Amino acid sequence: MTAEPRARGGGGEDCQVLLNQMKEITGIQDSAFLLAALKAADGDLMEAVTFLTEDSSPEPVQSPVWEGSTVSKQLPQDVSAVPTLHNQDNLCTANTVRPLESPKTLAAERDAAERAQDTHSAENKNRSKRKRCEVWGESPKEDDWRRAGDWPVGMKNIGNTCWFSAVIQSLFQLPEFRRLVLGYSLPQNVLESCCSHTGKRNIAFMQELQCLFALMLGTWRKFVDPSAALELLRDVFRSAEQPQQDVSEFTHKLLDWLEDAFQLTVNVTSSGDKSENPMVQLFYGTFLTEGVHEGNTFSKIETFGQYPLQVNGYRNLNECLEGAMVEGEMDEATASQSVKYGQERWFTKLPPVLTFELSRFEFNQSLGQPEKIHTKLEFPQTMYMDRYLYCNKDLIQMKREEMKRLKEKMVTLQQKLERYMEYGSGPARFPLPDMLQYVLEFIATKPAVAVSSAQSSQTTLLHSQDKPPVLDVLSQPNSIQERTDTRTEDEACFVANSSLQQSSSLELQAPVSPADLSERPAPHVVSEEELNLVQTCLQRWRNEIEQDVQDLKESIARINLSIEQMYCDPLLQQVPYRLHAVLVHEGQANAGHYWAFIYDQPRKRWLKYNDISVTESSWEELERESFGGLRNASAYCLMYISDQVSRAAADEDEAPEARQFQKEVEALSPELRHYIQEDNWRLEQEAEDWDEEQSCKIPQMEPSPTSELQDLSSESGPEHARIAKEQTAKAIANTADAYEKNGVEAALCKAFREEYSRLYLLSKETPTPQNDARLQHVLIYFLQNNAPQQVVERTLLEQFADKNLSYDERSISIMKVARAKLSEIGPEDVDMEEYKRWHEDYSLFRKVSIYLLTGLELYQNRKYQESLTYLVYAYQSNTKLLLKGTNRGVSESLIALYRRKCLLKLNEVAASLFVSCEEAHVSEGVSILNELIIPCMHLMNNFEISREDLDAIEVMRNRWCSYLGREDMDAKLQMKLGELLPRLLDGSTEVIVLKEPPKIRPNSPYDLCSRFAAVMESIHGASAVTVK
């Protein structure tokens, strides 16, 4: 939605228009709150909306601000009974606070800090919040469309064209190829004499490719638009059954077109000689095939461009090549005639750019459709091709024979080892050394001695009769009870949620009598002589077998090492090829998304080219996303360059890349230089128009007296004190006797001590799935997470200093004394930054709990769209807490479980709407997919994703991929599906971020705990529930 605010100077009417638009965009109806956000954004509507929808950090808890109290009395000496970490004699010296400042000063500081924090957060998250449709030219930030210095440019995806971007970027980054394309020209007479449709098309494509490369070289834009070149390709590749192009097919076709186009230039001087074609010289090689077929030997030389390799059944690229170069074994039917049946391939000429096409698709006969192979395949950064060259044929054949002999020996040794490690004649097999050890243990076991029934029935349970002082209890370690019951997935999550907080005090368990132990089997009767004989034999046999096993393992290790180093001969490391580019595919056989990793010579690092996005990467990221085996992304094409090409590129790029690109721009034809200048001039015009448009959108807003007052106003007392107001009032009510007999300070001391003891005991209670004591009070959270004692004591004292406790004279008196004590606390005693962090964590914990409960309630009532947003934000915020400790947040598995369930349900709803073929339902389904499902999936991928979540994402993607090519779906719907799938399968960072759900802030711990119990009970009972 785009809001168009009026120009500055519109007065109150303009301001109201802006407020109405903000209400519509954000869903927030509080006018004063929206006005404050608009003011903080200096009248920028878009910035204000960003502030309101960002995931802001919890408000820092402010120190209580009182008008300078002069009360300096200390608490009575019996305050030492109040448990403290240092067991100090009075409460005054145990707590500290910084010198008081005026409410106006603190409010101003807080406003400035919050504004700076919100601005910084908005800037950091601007990229991730941008919708994919906005980055094509309507982005509100200049940095999103202007090139940064000499950084490589991205390429616009104009609808299922990621395959084009991945291939063209990989080729453009080859300096030799780039020069060939940019320097392409034909004499006028050749252009005029070209009459064939194919020839004219090839020339037109070369001209468009030249323009595209020129822009990629000299543009000031962050990404280029390849529409013109793609339009020529669409007619050739247009297919109703295949909405997205295959990289391999496109590369084949591209090289064919380029070869034909350059052949026109070659024919001018050498008619028909393809060996002079620069595309053939750069990308094509030859190999010799020798073999025996049905007893007849044959030999032939073939040309190749992309060399195809099978992935299935191989672990790495060398194994793939070995399998492709050697086919067939000795045919048993002709073995008696000593005739070999098979063939060998040898490269006779390698091209400077060597491309391997990894065949990761196979046809599933039972399903009648292609399937993608997701198995892991490793490949090196440097590949030595010597072992596949015809000139090394004799040496390699010797090594292959040696390799075959070693592998046969390895199989024999492994079979011998297996006979030792899986010994036995029945279905159950065990290691023989272990079996002999068990027999040794058996014969050495003495029969159990009978124990009297009176003695066996004695059990002594030692419990502490007196409760330990709080000081002692605080120093005891916590223990977590372990449960081994078999539970459903839901129950396991709730138990996990409970066990995170569980911290019971230690109890001494009863000593277990010998009769309670299970008797171990032992011989009934064995003489000393028999025992010695059997022990001697078994021990000797066990030692012999262990030595045999050790010898076998060492032999296997030596053979493995010999196999691994078989081709490490320096003679076979003379033809290195360096990895230049890796084209990655994510998705299934019939749909997916492509991107490329390309090694940048000047920067000496890997870059990731993902449509318009070009980002720094690493070999580790390339391995994760390209090797396969972990997710449905894997390399589909590998581009290696010869060592000579690599060195030449490195020599050229010793100069800064900007200067190198500038040299290439200066070497362009005048037409191409003019084309770049025109495009850059258009960019400047667009920028000026955009700036002018933005300046008209910023309204002139006068400061509002109401908003100023609202900025200065704040509720008295910290948030935790307001939340615990009812509990504090109850604690004060129990001090009537102490107040009447010993005065106000004694009453405060008694209330403080009893409230502390109550909360401490609650923190030690065993939690249940329906009860989380941390929701009852901030101190329970602090105690369970071992917060510093000064933080605990100050927090509790602030509870009694809350200005809202003005119920009666006793409450007011206690409040004044507590405030006086707070004013005497110095900054050297309490680290206020640490204090704020603890309260921010608890505020975030309550927010996570509320979001989780709201999400679960909505899920139970089948409101999956609303539920998902709450659950996603609960998970994200909870992750921040769990980084500080397992008891800081709620159960991660619980949130993940219902986030996953909700996502799957919502995906079913969206898919059903989409296939209904009714326009309104289709639009609704697409909206759910774009605004909720896809963002949630990408957010899940940004965290350390679990196997269950990976499986769920795969199920959802497969559901949409299964609709491809359905006969009952019209062409328009198929086209829409083709537009959706790349985003569904795309793993890039340019994704939509979910807007944070409306905030819910219940202040009553009782209400929150009751709600928690009701929701958990409803989950267990699988029945919907509504809690007010």
PDB file of N, CA and C in Angstrom, residues 82-86 91 94-96 470-471 474 718 720-721 752-753 755-761 763 777-800 822 825 829-832 834-839 888:
ATOM      1  N   VAL A  82      16.514 -10.500  56.948  1.00  0.00           N
ATOM      2  CA  VAL A  82      16.160 -10.548  55.539  1.00  0.00           C
ATOM      3  C   VAL A  82      17.318 -11.186  54.766  1.00  0.00           C
ATOM      4  N   PRO A  83      17.055 -12.240  53.986  1.00  0.00           N
ATOM      5  CA  PRO A  83      18.144 -12.940  53.303  1.00  0.00           C
ATOM      6  C   PRO A  83      18.788 -12.070  52.238  1.00  0.00           C
ATOM      7  N   THR A  84      20.079 -11.864  52.312  1.00  0.00           N
ATOM      8  CA  THR A  84      20.838 -11.150  51.292  1.00  0.00           C
ATOM      9  C   THR A  84      22.092 -11.924  50.982  1.00  0.00           C
ATOM     10  N   LEU A  85      22.659 -11.624  49.839  1.00  0.00           N
ATOM     11  CA  LEU A  85      23.848 -12.346  49.399  1.00  0.00           C
ATOM     12  C   LEU A  85      25.017 -12.077  50.327  1.00  0.00           C
ATOM     13  N   HIS A  86      25.107 -10.831  50.814  1.00  0.00           N
ATOM     14  CA  HIS A  86      26.254 -10.480  51.639  1.00  0.00           C
ATOM     15  C   HIS A  86      25.909 -10.493  53.128  1.00  0.00           C
ATOM     16  N   LEU A  91      19.321  -2.722  55.294  1.00  0.00           N
ATOM     17  CA  LEU A  91      18.887  -2.693  53.900  1.00  0.00           C
ATOM     18  C   LEU A  91      19.451  -1.491  53.170  1.00  0.00           C
ATOM     19  N   ALA A  94      22.739  -2.266  51.585  1.00  0.00           N
ATOM     20  CA  ALA A  94      22.700  -3.373  50.622  1.00  0.00           C
ATOM     21  C   ALA A  94      22.236  -2.933  49.257  1.00  0.00           C
ATOM     22  N   ASN A  95      21.564  -1.785  49.159  1.00  0.00           N
ATOM     23  CA  ASN A  95      21.009  -1.329  47.889  1.00  0.00           C
ATOM     24  C   ASN A  95      21.590   0.024  47.509  1.00  0.00           C
ATOM     25  N   THR A  96      21.669   0.269  46.205  1.00  0.00           N
ATOM     26  CA  THR A  96      22.232   1.532  45.735  1.00  0.00           C
ATOM     27  C   THR A  96      21.434   2.055  44.569  1.00  0.00           C
ATOM     28  N   VAL A 470      17.634 -18.512  53.670  1.00  0.00           N
ATOM     29  CA  VAL A 470      17.625 -18.206  52.251  1.00  0.00           C
ATOM     30  C   VAL A 470      19.044 -18.069  51.716  1.00  0.00           C
ATOM     31  N   LEU A 471      19.946 -17.558  52.558  1.00  0.00           N
ATOM     32  CA  LEU A 471      21.338 -17.431  52.143  1.00  0.00           C
ATOM     33  C   LEU A 471      21.907 -18.771  51.735  1.00  0.00           C
ATOM     34  N   LEU A 474      20.260 -20.238  48.544  1.00  0.00           N
ATOM     35  CA  LEU A 474      20.718 -19.595  47.312  1.00  0.00           C
ATOM     36  C   LEU A 474      22.015 -20.160  46.803  1.00  0.00           C
ATOM     37  N   PRO A 718       8.481   1.962  38.180  1.00  0.00           N
ATOM     38  CA  PRO A 718       8.856   1.037  37.114  1.00  0.00           C
ATOM     39  C   PRO A 718       7.742   0.054  36.788  1.00  0.00           C
ATOM     40  N   HIS A 720       7.673  -3.245  36.533  1.00  0.00           N
ATOM     41  CA  HIS A 720       7.525  -4.449  37.351  1.00  0.00           C
ATOM     42  C   HIS A 720       6.780  -4.153  38.643  1.00  0.00           C
ATOM     43  N   ALA A 721       6.950  -2.922  39.203  1.00  0.00           N
ATOM     44  CA  ALA A 721       6.247  -2.567  40.433  1.00  0.00           C
ATOM     45  C   ALA A 721       4.754  -2.420  40.179  1.00  0.00           C
ATOM     46  N   PHE A 752       9.209  -6.916  53.449  1.00  0.00           N
ATOM     47  CA  PHE A 752      10.287  -7.243  52.532  1.00  0.00           C
ATOM     48  C   PHE A 752      10.725  -8.698  52.715  1.00  0.00           C
ATOM     49  N   ARG A 753      10.934  -9.079  53.997  1.00  0.00           N
ATOM     50  CA  ARG A 753      11.429 -10.428  54.286  1.00  0.00           C
ATOM     51  C   ARG A 753      10.411 -11.496  53.884  1.00  0.00           C
ATOM     52  N   GLU A 755       7.880 -11.259  51.739  1.00  0.00           N
ATOM     53  CA  GLU A 755       7.659 -11.306  50.292  1.00  0.00           C
ATOM     54  C   GLU A 755       8.824 -12.011  49.606  1.00  0.00           C
ATOM     55  N   TYR A 756      10.047 -11.731  50.079  1.00  0.00           N
ATOM     56  CA  TYR A 756      11.222 -12.389  49.508  1.00  0.00           C
ATOM     57  C   TYR A 756      11.130 -13.897  49.712  1.00  0.00           C
ATOM     58  N   SER A 757      10.781 -14.314  50.927  1.00  0.00           N
ATOM     59  CA  SER A 757      10.692 -15.752  51.223  1.00  0.00           C
ATOM     60  C   SER A 757       9.612 -16.416  50.382  1.00  0.00           C
ATOM     61  N   ARG A 758       8.478 -15.727  50.231  1.00  0.00           N
ATOM     62  CA  ARG A 758       7.387 -16.296  49.425  1.00  0.00           C
ATOM     63  C   ARG A 758       7.839 -16.506  47.976  1.00  0.00           C
ATOM     64  N   LEU A 759       8.474 -15.491  47.422  1.00  0.00           N
ATOM     65  CA  LEU A 759       8.905 -15.585  46.032  1.00  0.00           C
ATOM     66  C   LEU A 759      10.025 -16.611  45.863  1.00  0.00           C
ATOM     67  N   TYR A 760      10.900 -16.712  46.861  1.00  0.00           N
ATOM     68  CA  TYR A 760      11.981 -17.688  46.771  1.00  0.00           C
ATOM     69  C   TYR A 760      11.423 -19.118  46.742  1.00  0.00           C
ATOM     70  N   LEU A 761      10.444 -19.382  47.624  1.00  0.00           N
ATOM     71  CA  LEU A 761       9.849 -20.723  47.657  1.00  0.00           C
ATOM     72  C   LEU A 761       9.129 -21.021  46.343  1.00  0.00           C
ATOM     73  N   SER A 763       9.980 -19.915  43.470  1.00  0.00           N
ATOM     74  CA  SER A 763      10.995 -20.152  42.440  1.00  0.00           C
ATOM     75  C   SER A 763      11.553 -21.566  42.499  1.00  0.00           C
ATOM     76  N   HIS A 777       5.936 -13.372  38.861  1.00  0.00           N
ATOM     77  CA  HIS A 777       6.691 -12.246  39.420  1.00  0.00           C
ATOM     78  C   HIS A 777       8.070 -12.185  38.794  1.00  0.00           C
ATOM     79  N   VAL A 778       8.586 -10.960  38.625  1.00  0.00           N
ATOM     80  CA  VAL A 778       9.901 -10.779  38.032  1.00  0.00           C
ATOM     81  C   VAL A 778      11.000 -11.421  38.878  1.00  0.00           C
ATOM     82  N   LEU A 779      10.843 -11.406  40.225  1.00  0.00           N
ATOM     83  CA  LEU A 779      11.892 -11.961  41.072  1.00  0.00           C
ATOM     84  C   LEU A 779      12.012 -13.478  40.937  1.00  0.00           C
ATOM     85  N   ILE A 780      10.923 -14.151  40.627  1.00  0.00           N
ATOM     86  CA  ILE A 780      11.002 -15.596  40.402  1.00  0.00           C
ATOM     87  C   ILE A 780      11.877 -15.861  39.184  1.00  0.00           C
ATOM     88  N   TYR A 781      11.699 -15.057  38.162  1.00  0.00           N
ATOM     89  CA  TYR A 781      12.540 -15.166  36.957  1.00  0.00           C
ATOM     90  C   TYR A 781      14.002 -14.895  37.305  1.00  0.00           C
ATOM     91  N   PHE A 782      14.237 -13.831  38.106  1.00  0.00           N
ATOM     92  CA  PHE A 782      15.604 -13.489  38.479  1.00  0.00           C
ATOM     93  C   PHE A 782      16.253 -14.599  39.306  1.00  0.00           C
ATOM     94  N   LEU A 783      15.516 -15.114  40.279  1.00  0.00           N
ATOM     95  CA  LEU A 783      16.084 -16.140  41.168  1.00  0.00           C
ATOM     96  C   LEU A 783      16.392 -17.424  40.408  1.00  0.00           C
ATOM     97  N   GLN A 784      15.514 -17.805  39.513  1.00  0.00           N
ATOM     98  CA  GLN A 784      15.757 -19.034  38.752  1.00  0.00           C
ATOM     99  C   GLN A 784      16.939 -18.890  37.786  1.00  0.00           C
ATOM    100  N   ASN A 785      17.278 -17.655  37.431  1.00  0.00           N
ATOM    101  CA  ASN A 785      18.382 -17.432  36.500  1.00  0.00           C
ATOM    102  C   ASN A 785      19.618 -16.858  37.188  1.00  0.00           C
ATOM    103  N   ASN A 786      19.631 -16.939  38.545  1.00  0.00           N
ATOM    104  CA  ASN A 786      20.804 -16.529  39.329  1.00  0.00           C
ATOM    105  C   ASN A 786      21.212 -15.090  39.044  1.00  0.00           C
ATOM    106  N   ALA A 787      20.256 -14.179  39.100  1.00  0.00           N
ATOM    107  CA  ALA A 787      20.558 -12.762  38.931  1.00  0.00           C
ATOM    108  C   ALA A 787      21.380 -12.274  40.121  1.00  0.00           C
ATOM    109  N   PRO A 788      22.193 -11.240  39.959  1.00  0.00           N
ATOM    110  CA  PRO A 788      22.959 -10.693  41.092  1.00  0.00           C
ATOM    111  C   PRO A 788      22.039 -10.279  42.230  1.00  0.00           C
ATOM    112  N   GLN A 789      22.500 -10.495  43.461  1.00  0.00           N
ATOM    113  CA  GLN A 789      21.655 -10.218  44.619  1.00  0.00           C
ATOM    114  C   GLN A 789      21.281  -8.745  44.703  1.00  0.00           C
ATOM    115  N   GLN A 790      22.214  -7.847  44.285  1.00  0.00           N
ATOM    116  CA  GLN A 790      21.888  -6.421  44.332  1.00  0.00           C
ATOM    117  C   GLN A 790      20.715  -6.092  43.405  1.00  0.00           C
ATOM    118  N   VAL A 791      20.647  -6.753  42.251  1.00  0.00           N
ATOM    119  CA  VAL A 791      19.543  -6.539  41.314  1.00  0.00           C
ATOM    120  C   VAL A 791      18.244  -7.041  41.928  1.00  0.00           C
ATOM    121  N   VAL A 792      18.309  -8.205  42.581  1.00  0.00           N
ATOM    122  CA  VAL A 792      17.113  -8.785  43.205  1.00  0.00           C
ATOM    123  C   VAL A 792      16.592  -7.865  44.306  1.00  0.00           C
ATOM    124  N   GLU A 793      17.501  -7.408  45.185  1.00  0.00           N
ATOM    125  CA  GLU A 793      17.071  -6.602  46.333  1.00  0.00           C
ATOM    126  C   GLU A 793      16.534  -5.248  45.889  1.00  0.00           C
ATOM    127  N   ARG A 794      17.200  -4.610  44.939  1.00  0.00           N
ATOM    128  CA  ARG A 794      16.711  -3.307  44.474  1.00  0.00           C
ATOM    129  C   ARG A 794      15.337  -3.447  43.833  1.00  0.00           C
ATOM    130  N   THR A 795      15.149  -4.511  43.057  1.00  0.00           N
ATOM    131  CA  THR A 795      13.862  -4.737  42.397  1.00  0.00           C
ATOM    132  C   THR A 795      12.747  -4.874  43.418  1.00  0.00           C
ATOM    133  N   LEU A 796      13.000  -5.633  44.488  1.00  0.00           N
ATOM    134  CA  LEU A 796      11.970  -5.833  45.509  1.00  0.00           C
ATOM    135  C   LEU A 796      11.715  -4.542  46.274  1.00  0.00           C
ATOM    136  N   LEU A 797      12.767  -3.769  46.548  1.00  0.00           N
ATOM    137  CA  LEU A 797      12.577  -2.499  47.254  1.00  0.00           C
ATOM    138  C   LEU A 797      11.761  -1.535  46.397  1.00  0.00           C
ATOM    139  N   GLU A 798      11.997  -1.507  45.091  1.00  0.00           N
ATOM    140  CA  GLU A 798      11.205  -0.653  44.204  1.00  0.00           C
ATOM    141  C   GLU A 798       9.733  -1.041  44.226  1.00  0.00           C
ATOM    142  N   GLN A 799       9.473  -2.310  44.473  1.00  0.00           N
ATOM    143  CA  GLN A 799       8.088  -2.779  44.538  1.00  0.00           C
ATOM    144  C   GLN A 799       7.346  -2.092  45.687  1.00  0.00           C
ATOM    145  N   PHE A 800       8.046  -1.883  46.814  1.00  0.00           N
ATOM    146  CA  PHE A 800       7.412  -1.234  47.963  1.00  0.00           C
ATOM    147  C   PHE A 800       7.464   0.279  47.856  1.00  0.00           C
ATOM    148  N   LEU A 822      15.821   3.945  48.633  1.00  0.00           N
ATOM    149  CA  LEU A 822      16.289   3.944  47.252  1.00  0.00           C
ATOM    150  C   LEU A 822      17.154   5.168  46.945  1.00  0.00           C
ATOM    151  N   ILE A 825      20.893   4.854  47.758  1.00  0.00           N
ATOM    152  CA  ILE A 825      21.725   3.874  47.051  1.00  0.00           C
ATOM    153  C   ILE A 825      22.637   4.594  46.074  1.00  0.00           C
ATOM    154  N   ASP A 829      27.342   0.758  44.138  1.00  0.00           N
ATOM    155  CA  ASP A 829      26.814  -0.481  44.714  1.00  0.00           C
ATOM    156  C   ASP A 829      25.981  -1.301  43.737  1.00  0.00           C
ATOM    157  N   VAL A 830      25.355  -0.665  42.763  1.00  0.00           N
ATOM    158  CA  VAL A 830      24.521  -1.385  41.801  1.00  0.00           C
ATOM    159  C   VAL A 830      24.896  -0.932  40.392  1.00  0.00           C
ATOM    160  N   ASP A 831      25.187  -1.912  39.537  1.00  0.00           N
ATOM    161  CA  ASP A 831      25.463  -1.639  38.131  1.00  0.00           C
ATOM    162  C   ASP A 831      24.132  -1.442  37.426  1.00  0.00           C
ATOM    163  N   MET A 832      23.777  -0.174  37.168  1.00  0.00           N
ATOM    164  CA  MET A 832      22.453   0.100  36.628  1.00  0.00           C
ATOM    165  C   MET A 832      22.285  -0.415  35.198  1.00  0.00           C
ATOM    166  N   GLU A 834      23.537  -3.244  34.116  1.00  0.00           N
ATOM    167  CA  GLU A 834      23.208  -4.650  34.306  1.00  0.00           C
ATOM    168  C   GLU A 834      21.772  -4.794  34.813  1.00  0.00           C
ATOM    169  N   TYR A 835      21.392  -3.900  35.717  1.00  0.00           N
ATOM    170  CA  TYR A 835      20.031  -3.900  36.259  1.00  0.00           C
ATOM    171  C   TYR A 835      19.003  -3.738  35.131  1.00  0.00           C
ATOM    172  N   LYS A 836      19.268  -2.797  34.230  1.00  0.00           N
ATOM    173  CA  LYS A 836      18.336  -2.568  33.114  1.00  0.00           C
ATOM    174  C   LYS A 836      18.265  -3.788  32.205  1.00  0.00           C
ATOM    175  N   ARG A 837      19.430  -4.418  31.963  1.00  0.00           N
ATOM    176  CA  ARG A 837      19.439  -5.586  31.078  1.00  0.00           C
ATOM    177  C   ARG A 837      18.588  -6.717  31.646  1.00  0.00           C
ATOM    178  N   TRP A 838      18.661  -6.932  32.934  1.00  0.00           N
ATOM    179  CA  TRP A 838      17.847  -7.992  33.540  1.00  0.00           C
ATOM    180  C   TRP A 838      16.358  -7.692  33.386  1.00  0.00           C
ATOM    181  N   HIS A 839      15.986  -6.444  33.590  1.00  0.00           N
ATOM    182  CA  HIS A 839      14.562  -6.103  33.461  1.00  0.00           C
ATOM    183  C   HIS A 839      14.117  -6.124  31.999  1.00  0.00           C
ATOM    184  N   ARG A 888      16.125 -18.721  30.423  1.00  0.00           N
ATOM    185  CA  ARG A 888      15.754 -17.322  30.183  1.00  0.00           C
ATOM    186  C   ARG A 888      14.479 -17.209  29.361  1.00  0.00           C
TER     187      ARG A 888
END
